PDB file of N, CA and C in Angstrom:
ATOM      1  N   ALA A   1      -6.001 -31.934 -59.261  1.00  0.00           N
ATOM      2  CA  ALA A   1      -6.165 -31.020 -58.134  1.00  0.00           C
ATOM      3  C   ALA A   1      -5.484 -31.615 -56.914  1.00  0.00           C
ATOM      4  N   TRP A   2      -4.795 -30.766 -56.220  1.00  0.00           N
ATOM      5  CA  TRP A   2      -4.088 -31.145 -54.994  1.00  0.00           C
ATOM      6  C   TRP A   2      -4.493 -30.194 -53.884  1.00  0.00           C
ATOM      7  N   LEU A   3      -4.403 -30.689 -52.661  1.00  0.00           N
ATOM      8  CA  LEU A   3      -4.552 -29.838 -51.486  1.00  0.00           C
ATOM      9  C   LEU A   3      -3.373 -30.123 -50.585  1.00  0.00           C
ATOM     10  N   VAL A   4      -2.616 -29.090 -50.290  1.00  0.00           N
ATOM     11  CA  VAL A   4      -1.507 -29.201 -49.351  1.00  0.00           C
ATOM     12  C   VAL A   4      -1.817 -28.253 -48.206  1.00  0.00           C
ATOM     13  N   THR A   5      -1.948 -28.800 -47.011  1.00  0.00           N
ATOM     14  CA  THR A   5      -2.196 -27.957 -45.838  1.00  0.00           C
ATOM     15  C   THR A   5      -0.956 -27.972 -44.953  1.00  0.00           C
ATOM     16  N   ALA A   6      -0.757 -26.880 -44.236  1.00  0.00           N
ATOM     17  CA  ALA A   6       0.406 -26.767 -43.362  1.00  0.00           C
ATOM     18  C   ALA A   6      -0.013 -26.135 -42.052  1.00  0.00           C
ATOM     19  N   GLY A   7       0.541 -26.653 -40.975  1.00  0.00           N
ATOM     20  CA  GLY A   7       0.257 -26.086 -39.665  1.00  0.00           C
ATOM     21  C   GLY A   7      -0.251 -27.127 -38.697  1.00  0.00           C
ATOM     22  N   GLY A   8      -0.969 -26.660 -37.703  1.00  0.00           N
ATOM     23  CA  GLY A   8      -1.436 -27.510 -36.618  1.00  0.00           C
ATOM     24  C   GLY A   8      -2.757 -28.198 -36.891  1.00  0.00           C
ATOM     25  N   GLU A   9      -3.504 -28.401 -35.823  1.00  0.00           N
ATOM     26  CA  GLU A   9      -4.761 -29.154 -35.888  1.00  0.00           C
ATOM     27  C   GLU A   9      -5.791 -28.580 -36.864  1.00  0.00           C
ATOM     28  N   PRO A  10      -5.983 -27.274 -36.925  1.00  0.00           N
ATOM     29  CA  PRO A  10      -6.964 -26.762 -37.889  1.00  0.00           C
ATOM     30  C   PRO A  10      -6.618 -27.143 -39.335  1.00  0.00           C
ATOM     31  N   ALA A  11      -5.350 -27.076 -39.684  1.00  0.00           N
ATOM     32  CA  ALA A  11      -4.933 -27.436 -41.043  1.00  0.00           C
ATOM     33  C   ALA A  11      -5.103 -28.930 -41.282  1.00  0.00           C
ATOM     34  N   ALA A  12      -4.777 -29.730 -40.287  1.00  0.00           N
ATOM     35  CA  ALA A  12      -4.960 -31.178 -40.408  1.00  0.00           C
ATOM     36  C   ALA A  12      -6.443 -31.515 -40.553  1.00  0.00           C
ATOM     37  N   ALA A  13      -7.289 -30.814 -39.812  1.00  0.00           N
ATOM     38  CA  ALA A  13      -8.739 -31.034 -39.903  1.00  0.00           C
ATOM     39  C   ALA A  13      -9.261 -30.651 -41.289  1.00  0.00           C
ATOM     40  N   LEU A  14      -8.726 -29.596 -41.863  1.00  0.00           N
ATOM     41  CA  LEU A  14      -9.116 -29.196 -43.217  1.00  0.00           C
ATOM     42  C   LEU A  14      -8.759 -30.291 -44.220  1.00  0.00           C
ATOM     43  N   ALA A  15      -7.577 -30.851 -44.091  1.00  0.00           N
ATOM     44  CA  ALA A  15      -7.161 -31.935 -44.982  1.00  0.00           C
ATOM     45  C   ALA A  15      -8.107 -33.131 -44.853  1.00  0.00           C
ATOM     46  N   GLU A  16      -8.443 -33.510 -43.633  1.00  0.00           N
ATOM     47  CA  GLU A  16      -9.350 -34.637 -43.421  1.00  0.00           C
ATOM     48  C   GLU A  16     -10.748 -34.333 -43.941  1.00  0.00           C
ATOM     49  N   ALA A  17     -11.192 -33.103 -43.775  1.00  0.00           N
ATOM     50  CA  ALA A  17     -12.515 -32.717 -44.278  1.00  0.00           C
ATOM     51  C   ALA A  17     -12.562 -32.816 -45.799  1.00  0.00           C
ATOM     52  N   ALA A  18     -11.472 -32.466 -46.461  1.00  0.00           N
ATOM     53  CA  ALA A  18     -11.421 -32.577 -47.920  1.00  0.00           C
ATOM     54  C   ALA A  18     -11.555 -34.028 -48.354  1.00  0.00           C
ATOM     55  N   VAL A  19     -10.883 -34.925 -47.647  1.00  0.00           N
ATOM     56  CA  VAL A  19     -10.988 -36.358 -47.952  1.00  0.00           C
ATOM     57  C   VAL A  19     -12.404 -36.841 -47.668  1.00  0.00           C
ATOM     58  N   ASP A  20     -12.953 -36.431 -46.537  1.00  0.00           N
ATOM     59  CA  ASP A  20     -14.325 -36.833 -46.177  1.00  0.00           C
ATOM     60  C   ASP A  20     -15.343 -36.341 -47.211  1.00  0.00           C
ATOM     61  N   ALA A  21     -15.046 -35.205 -47.848  1.00  0.00           N
ATOM     62  CA  ALA A  21     -15.946 -34.629 -48.842  1.00  0.00           C
ATOM     63  C   ALA A  21     -15.769 -35.259 -50.221  1.00  0.00           C
ATOM     64  N   GLY A  22     -14.796 -36.164 -50.350  1.00  0.00           N
ATOM     65  CA  GLY A  22     -14.648 -36.877 -51.602  1.00  0.00           C
ATOM     66  C   GLY A  22     -13.357 -36.659 -52.360  1.00  0.00           C
ATOM     67  N   MET A  23     -12.485 -35.806 -51.858  1.00  0.00           N
ATOM     68  CA  MET A  23     -11.201 -35.604 -52.537  1.00  0.00           C
ATOM     69  C   MET A  23     -10.352 -36.855 -52.307  1.00  0.00           C
ATOM     70  N   PRO A  24      -9.687 -37.356 -53.343  1.00  0.00           N
ATOM     71  CA  PRO A  24      -8.868 -38.563 -53.166  1.00  0.00           C
ATOM     72  C   PRO A  24      -7.758 -38.344 -52.138  1.00  0.00           C
ATOM     73  N   ARG A  25      -7.602 -39.298 -51.235  1.00  0.00           N
ATOM     74  CA  ARG A  25      -6.580 -39.175 -50.188  1.00  0.00           C
ATOM     75  C   ARG A  25      -5.194 -38.962 -50.795  1.00  0.00           C
ATOM     76  N   ALA A  26      -4.917 -39.550 -51.940  1.00  0.00           N
ATOM     77  CA  ALA A  26      -3.612 -39.393 -52.580  1.00  0.00           C
ATOM     78  C   ALA A  26      -3.363 -37.966 -53.057  1.00  0.00           C
ATOM     79  N   SER A  27      -4.415 -37.161 -53.131  1.00  0.00           N
ATOM     80  CA  SER A  27      -4.294 -35.776 -53.585  1.00  0.00           C
ATOM     81  C   SER A  27      -4.271 -34.780 -52.433  1.00  0.00           C
ATOM     82  N   VAL A  28      -4.272 -35.287 -51.202  1.00  0.00           N
ATOM     83  CA  VAL A  28      -4.305 -34.430 -50.016  1.00  0.00           C
ATOM     84  C   VAL A  28      -3.083 -34.726 -49.155  1.00  0.00           C
ATOM     85  N   VAL A  29      -2.336 -33.672 -48.852  1.00  0.00           N
ATOM     86  CA  VAL A  29      -1.132 -33.811 -48.039  1.00  0.00           C
ATOM     87  C   VAL A  29      -1.185 -32.783 -46.919  1.00  0.00           C
ATOM     88  N   HIS A  30      -0.904 -33.226 -45.705  1.00  0.00           N
ATOM     89  CA  HIS A  30      -0.782 -32.297 -44.575  1.00  0.00           C
ATOM     90  C   HIS A  30       0.640 -32.377 -44.057  1.00  0.00           C
ATOM     91  N   VAL A  31       1.250 -31.201 -43.864  1.00  0.00           N
ATOM     92  CA  VAL A  31       2.600 -31.105 -43.315  1.00  0.00           C
ATOM     93  C   VAL A  31       2.604 -30.104 -42.171  1.00  0.00           C
ATOM     94  N   ALA A  32       3.674 -30.106 -41.420  1.00  0.00           N
ATOM     95  CA  ALA A  32       3.743 -29.253 -40.235  1.00  0.00           C
ATOM     96  C   ALA A  32       4.127 -27.810 -40.540  1.00  0.00           C
ATOM     97  N   THR A  33       4.952 -27.600 -41.572  1.00  0.00           N
ATOM     98  CA  THR A  33       5.490 -26.254 -41.795  1.00  0.00           C
ATOM     99  C   THR A  33       5.318 -25.795 -43.242  1.00  0.00           C
ATOM    100  N   SER A  34       5.449 -24.510 -43.442  1.00  0.00           N
ATOM    101  CA  SER A  34       5.371 -23.947 -44.785  1.00  0.00           C
ATOM    102  C   SER A  34       6.558 -24.400 -45.636  1.00  0.00           C
ATOM    103  N   ASP A  35       7.714 -24.576 -45.030  1.00  0.00           N
ATOM    104  CA  ASP A  35       8.867 -25.077 -45.778  1.00  0.00           C
ATOM    105  C   ASP A  35       8.585 -26.477 -46.323  1.00  0.00           C
ATOM    106  N   GLU A  36       7.961 -27.316 -45.507  1.00  0.00           N
ATOM    107  CA  GLU A  36       7.592 -28.655 -45.967  1.00  0.00           C
ATOM    108  C   GLU A  36       6.537 -28.583 -47.073  1.00  0.00           C
ATOM    109  N   ALA A  37       5.609 -27.660 -46.943  1.00  0.00           N
ATOM    110  CA  ALA A  37       4.573 -27.501 -47.969  1.00  0.00           C
ATOM    111  C   ALA A  37       5.205 -27.132 -49.310  1.00  0.00           C
ATOM    112  N   ALA A  38       6.138 -26.212 -49.296  1.00  0.00           N
ATOM    113  CA  ALA A  38       6.819 -25.822 -50.531  1.00  0.00           C
ATOM    114  C   ALA A  38       7.590 -27.001 -51.111  1.00  0.00           C
ATOM    115  N   ALA A  39       8.240 -27.772 -50.259  1.00  0.00           N
ATOM    116  CA  ALA A  39       9.016 -28.920 -50.722  1.00  0.00           C
ATOM    117  C   ALA A  39       8.125 -29.984 -51.353  1.00  0.00           C
ATOM    118  N   VAL A  40       6.907 -30.151 -50.852  1.00  0.00           N
ATOM    119  CA  VAL A  40       5.958 -31.113 -51.418  1.00  0.00           C
ATOM    120  C   VAL A  40       5.390 -30.578 -52.727  1.00  0.00           C
ATOM    121  N   LEU A  41       5.077 -29.311 -52.756  1.00  0.00           N
ATOM    122  CA  LEU A  41       4.382 -28.718 -53.889  1.00  0.00           C
ATOM    123  C   LEU A  41       5.268 -28.481 -55.111  1.00  0.00           C
ATOM    124  N   LEU A  42       6.446 -27.928 -54.905  1.00  0.00           N
ATOM    125  CA  LEU A  42       7.284 -27.504 -56.030  1.00  0.00           C
ATOM    126  C   LEU A  42       7.580 -28.602 -57.049  1.00  0.00           C
ATOM    127  N   PRO A  43       7.923 -29.815 -56.650  1.00  0.00           N
ATOM    128  CA  PRO A  43       8.210 -30.838 -57.661  1.00  0.00           C
ATOM    129  C   PRO A  43       6.987 -31.235 -58.501  1.00  0.00           C
ATOM    130  N   GLN A  44       5.800 -30.945 -58.015  1.00  0.00           N
ATOM    131  CA  GLN A  44       4.571 -31.311 -58.719  1.00  0.00           C
ATOM    132  C   GLN A  44       4.137 -30.278 -59.747  1.00  0.00           C
ATOM    133  N   LEU A  45       4.672 -29.079 -59.657  1.00  0.00           N
ATOM    134  CA  LEU A  45       4.210 -27.992 -60.519  1.00  0.00           C
ATOM    135  C   LEU A  45       4.716 -28.129 -61.950  1.00  0.00           C
ATOM    136  N   GLU A  46       3.824 -27.810 -62.877  1.00  0.00           N
ATOM    137  CA  GLU A  46       4.156 -27.813 -64.295  1.00  0.00           C
ATOM    138  C   GLU A  46       3.782 -26.453 -64.874  1.00  0.00           C
ATOM    139  N   PRO A  47       4.404 -26.062 -65.973  1.00  0.00           N
ATOM    140  CA  PRO A  47       4.055 -24.777 -66.592  1.00  0.00           C
ATOM    141  C   PRO A  47       2.546 -24.677 -66.830  1.00  0.00           C
ATOM    142  N   GLY A  48       1.992 -23.535 -66.483  1.00  0.00           N
ATOM    143  CA  GLY A  48       0.564 -23.306 -66.660  1.00  0.00           C
ATOM    144  C   GLY A  48      -0.294 -23.678 -65.467  1.00  0.00           C
ATOM    145  N   ASP A  49       0.278 -24.349 -64.457  1.00  0.00           N
ATOM    146  CA  ASP A  49      -0.489 -24.703 -63.265  1.00  0.00           C
ATOM    147  C   ASP A  49      -0.913 -23.446 -62.509  1.00  0.00           C
ATOM    148  N   LEU A  50      -2.062 -23.515 -61.918  1.00  0.00           N
ATOM    149  CA  LEU A  50      -2.586 -22.430 -61.094  1.00  0.00           C
ATOM    150  C   LEU A  50      -2.504 -22.867 -59.639  1.00  0.00           C
ATOM    151  N   VAL A  51      -1.920 -22.024 -58.803  1.00  0.00           N
ATOM    152  CA  VAL A  51      -1.738 -22.357 -57.389  1.00  0.00           C
ATOM    153  C   VAL A  51      -2.358 -21.256 -56.543  1.00  0.00           C
ATOM    154  N   LEU A  52      -3.213 -21.651 -55.624  1.00  0.00           N
ATOM    155  CA  LEU A  52      -3.772 -20.724 -54.648  1.00  0.00           C
ATOM    156  C   LEU A  52      -3.076 -20.981 -53.324  1.00  0.00           C
ATOM    157  N   VAL A  53      -2.429 -19.965 -52.810  1.00  0.00           N
ATOM    158  CA  VAL A  53      -1.780 -20.064 -51.509  1.00  0.00           C
ATOM    159  C   VAL A  53      -2.620 -19.250 -50.548  1.00  0.00           C
ATOM    160  N   LYS A  54      -3.212 -19.918 -49.586  1.00  0.00           N
ATOM    161  CA  LYS A  54      -4.103 -19.266 -48.620  1.00  0.00           C
ATOM    162  C   LYS A  54      -3.618 -19.588 -47.225  1.00  0.00           C
ATOM    163  N   GLY A  55      -3.395 -18.579 -46.453  1.00  0.00           N
ATOM    164  CA  GLY A  55      -2.974 -18.815 -45.080  1.00  0.00           C
ATOM    165  C   GLY A  55      -2.510 -17.538 -44.423  1.00  0.00           C
ATOM    166  N   SER A  56      -2.178 -17.671 -43.188  1.00  0.00           N
ATOM    167  CA  SER A  56      -1.786 -16.503 -42.407  1.00  0.00           C
ATOM    168  C   SER A  56      -0.274 -16.344 -42.382  1.00  0.00           C
ATOM    169  N   ARG A  57       0.148 -15.173 -42.044  1.00  0.00           N
ATOM    170  CA  ARG A  57       1.585 -14.925 -41.877  1.00  0.00           C
ATOM    171  C   ARG A  57       2.125 -15.722 -40.691  1.00  0.00           C
ATOM    172  N   SER A  58       1.277 -16.000 -39.718  1.00  0.00           N
ATOM    173  CA  SER A  58       1.757 -16.759 -38.557  1.00  0.00           C
ATOM    174  C   SER A  58       2.153 -18.184 -38.939  1.00  0.00           C
ATOM    175  N   VAL A  59       1.533 -18.722 -39.988  1.00  0.00           N
ATOM    176  CA  VAL A  59       1.897 -20.053 -40.478  1.00  0.00           C
ATOM    177  C   VAL A  59       2.989 -19.928 -41.542  1.00  0.00           C
ATOM    178  N   ARG A  60       3.258 -18.688 -41.968  1.00  0.00           N
ATOM    179  CA  ARG A  60       4.321 -18.370 -42.926  1.00  0.00           C
ATOM    180  C   ARG A  60       4.032 -18.918 -44.317  1.00  0.00           C
ATOM    181  N   MET A  61       2.788 -18.848 -44.739  1.00  0.00           N
ATOM    182  CA  MET A  61       2.442 -19.312 -46.078  1.00  0.00           C
ATOM    183  C   MET A  61       3.055 -18.426 -47.154  1.00  0.00           C
ATOM    184  N   ASP A  62       3.465 -17.225 -46.774  1.00  0.00           N
ATOM    185  CA  ASP A  62       4.168 -16.369 -47.728  1.00  0.00           C
ATOM    186  C   ASP A  62       5.459 -17.031 -48.207  1.00  0.00           C
ATOM    187  N   VAL A  63       6.039 -17.901 -47.379  1.00  0.00           N
ATOM    188  CA  VAL A  63       7.239 -18.649 -47.767  1.00  0.00           C
ATOM    189  C   VAL A  63       6.944 -19.526 -48.980  1.00  0.00           C
ATOM    190  N   VAL A  64       5.773 -20.154 -48.986  1.00  0.00           N
ATOM    191  CA  VAL A  64       5.386 -21.018 -50.104  1.00  0.00           C
ATOM    192  C   VAL A  64       5.265 -20.182 -51.377  1.00  0.00           C
ATOM    193  N   ALA A  65       4.550 -19.092 -51.296  1.00  0.00           N
ATOM    194  CA  ALA A  65       4.379 -18.223 -52.464  1.00  0.00           C
ATOM    195  C   ALA A  65       5.716 -17.691 -52.961  1.00  0.00           C
ATOM    196  N   ASP A  66       6.563 -17.263 -52.056  1.00  0.00           N
ATOM    197  CA  ASP A  66       7.882 -16.729 -52.437  1.00  0.00           C
ATOM    198  C   ASP A  66       8.731 -17.793 -53.134  1.00  0.00           C
ATOM    199  N   ARG A  67       8.693 -19.019 -52.635  1.00  0.00           N
ATOM    200  CA  ARG A  67       9.494 -20.091 -53.249  1.00  0.00           C
ATOM    201  C   ARG A  67       8.949 -20.456 -54.623  1.00  0.00           C
ATOM    202  N   ILE A  68       7.638 -20.475 -54.763  1.00  0.00           N
ATOM    203  CA  ILE A  68       7.055 -20.763 -56.086  1.00  0.00           C
ATOM    204  C   ILE A  68       7.505 -19.698 -57.080  1.00  0.00           C
ATOM    205  N   LEU A  69       7.397 -18.443 -56.685  1.00  0.00           N
ATOM    206  CA  LEU A  69       7.812 -17.350 -57.580  1.00  0.00           C
ATOM    207  C   LEU A  69       9.301 -17.406 -57.913  1.00  0.00           C
ATOM    208  N   ALA A  70      10.103 -17.726 -56.924  1.00  0.00           N
ATOM    209  CA  ALA A  70      11.558 -17.745 -57.124  1.00  0.00           C
ATOM    210  C   ALA A  70      11.996 -18.924 -57.991  1.00  0.00           C
ATOM    211  N   GLU A  71      11.360 -20.063 -57.808  1.00  0.00           N
ATOM    212  CA  GLU A  71      11.834 -21.271 -58.485  1.00  0.00           C
ATOM    213  C   GLU A  71      11.072 -21.641 -59.749  1.00  0.00           C
ATOM    214  N   ARG A  72       9.860 -21.067 -59.940  1.00  0.00           N
ATOM    215  CA  ARG A  72       9.059 -21.468 -61.095  1.00  0.00           C
ATOM    216  C   ARG A  72       8.625 -20.296 -61.973  1.00  0.00           C
ATOM    217  N   ALA A  73       8.976 -19.087 -61.597  1.00  0.00           N
ATOM    218  CA  ALA A  73       8.543 -17.927 -62.388  1.00  0.00           C
ATOM    219  C   ALA A  73       9.383 -17.756 -63.627  1.00  0.00           C
TER     220      ALA A  73
END
């Protein structure tokens, strides 16, 4: 299981909360942009992986979903 968060302070706080709740720090990544999130996530994906992309259009999380579909579908 991985958690990749993207955006400002709220996203960074979510990443830290996941670590505080017991998720291994090595499995949690925070980046500034959706493009960076896609770049971190895509090399890790394997056939059959399930990915939940949750976020607002203002953070452009649709970019992550679009890249996953384009490059791994």
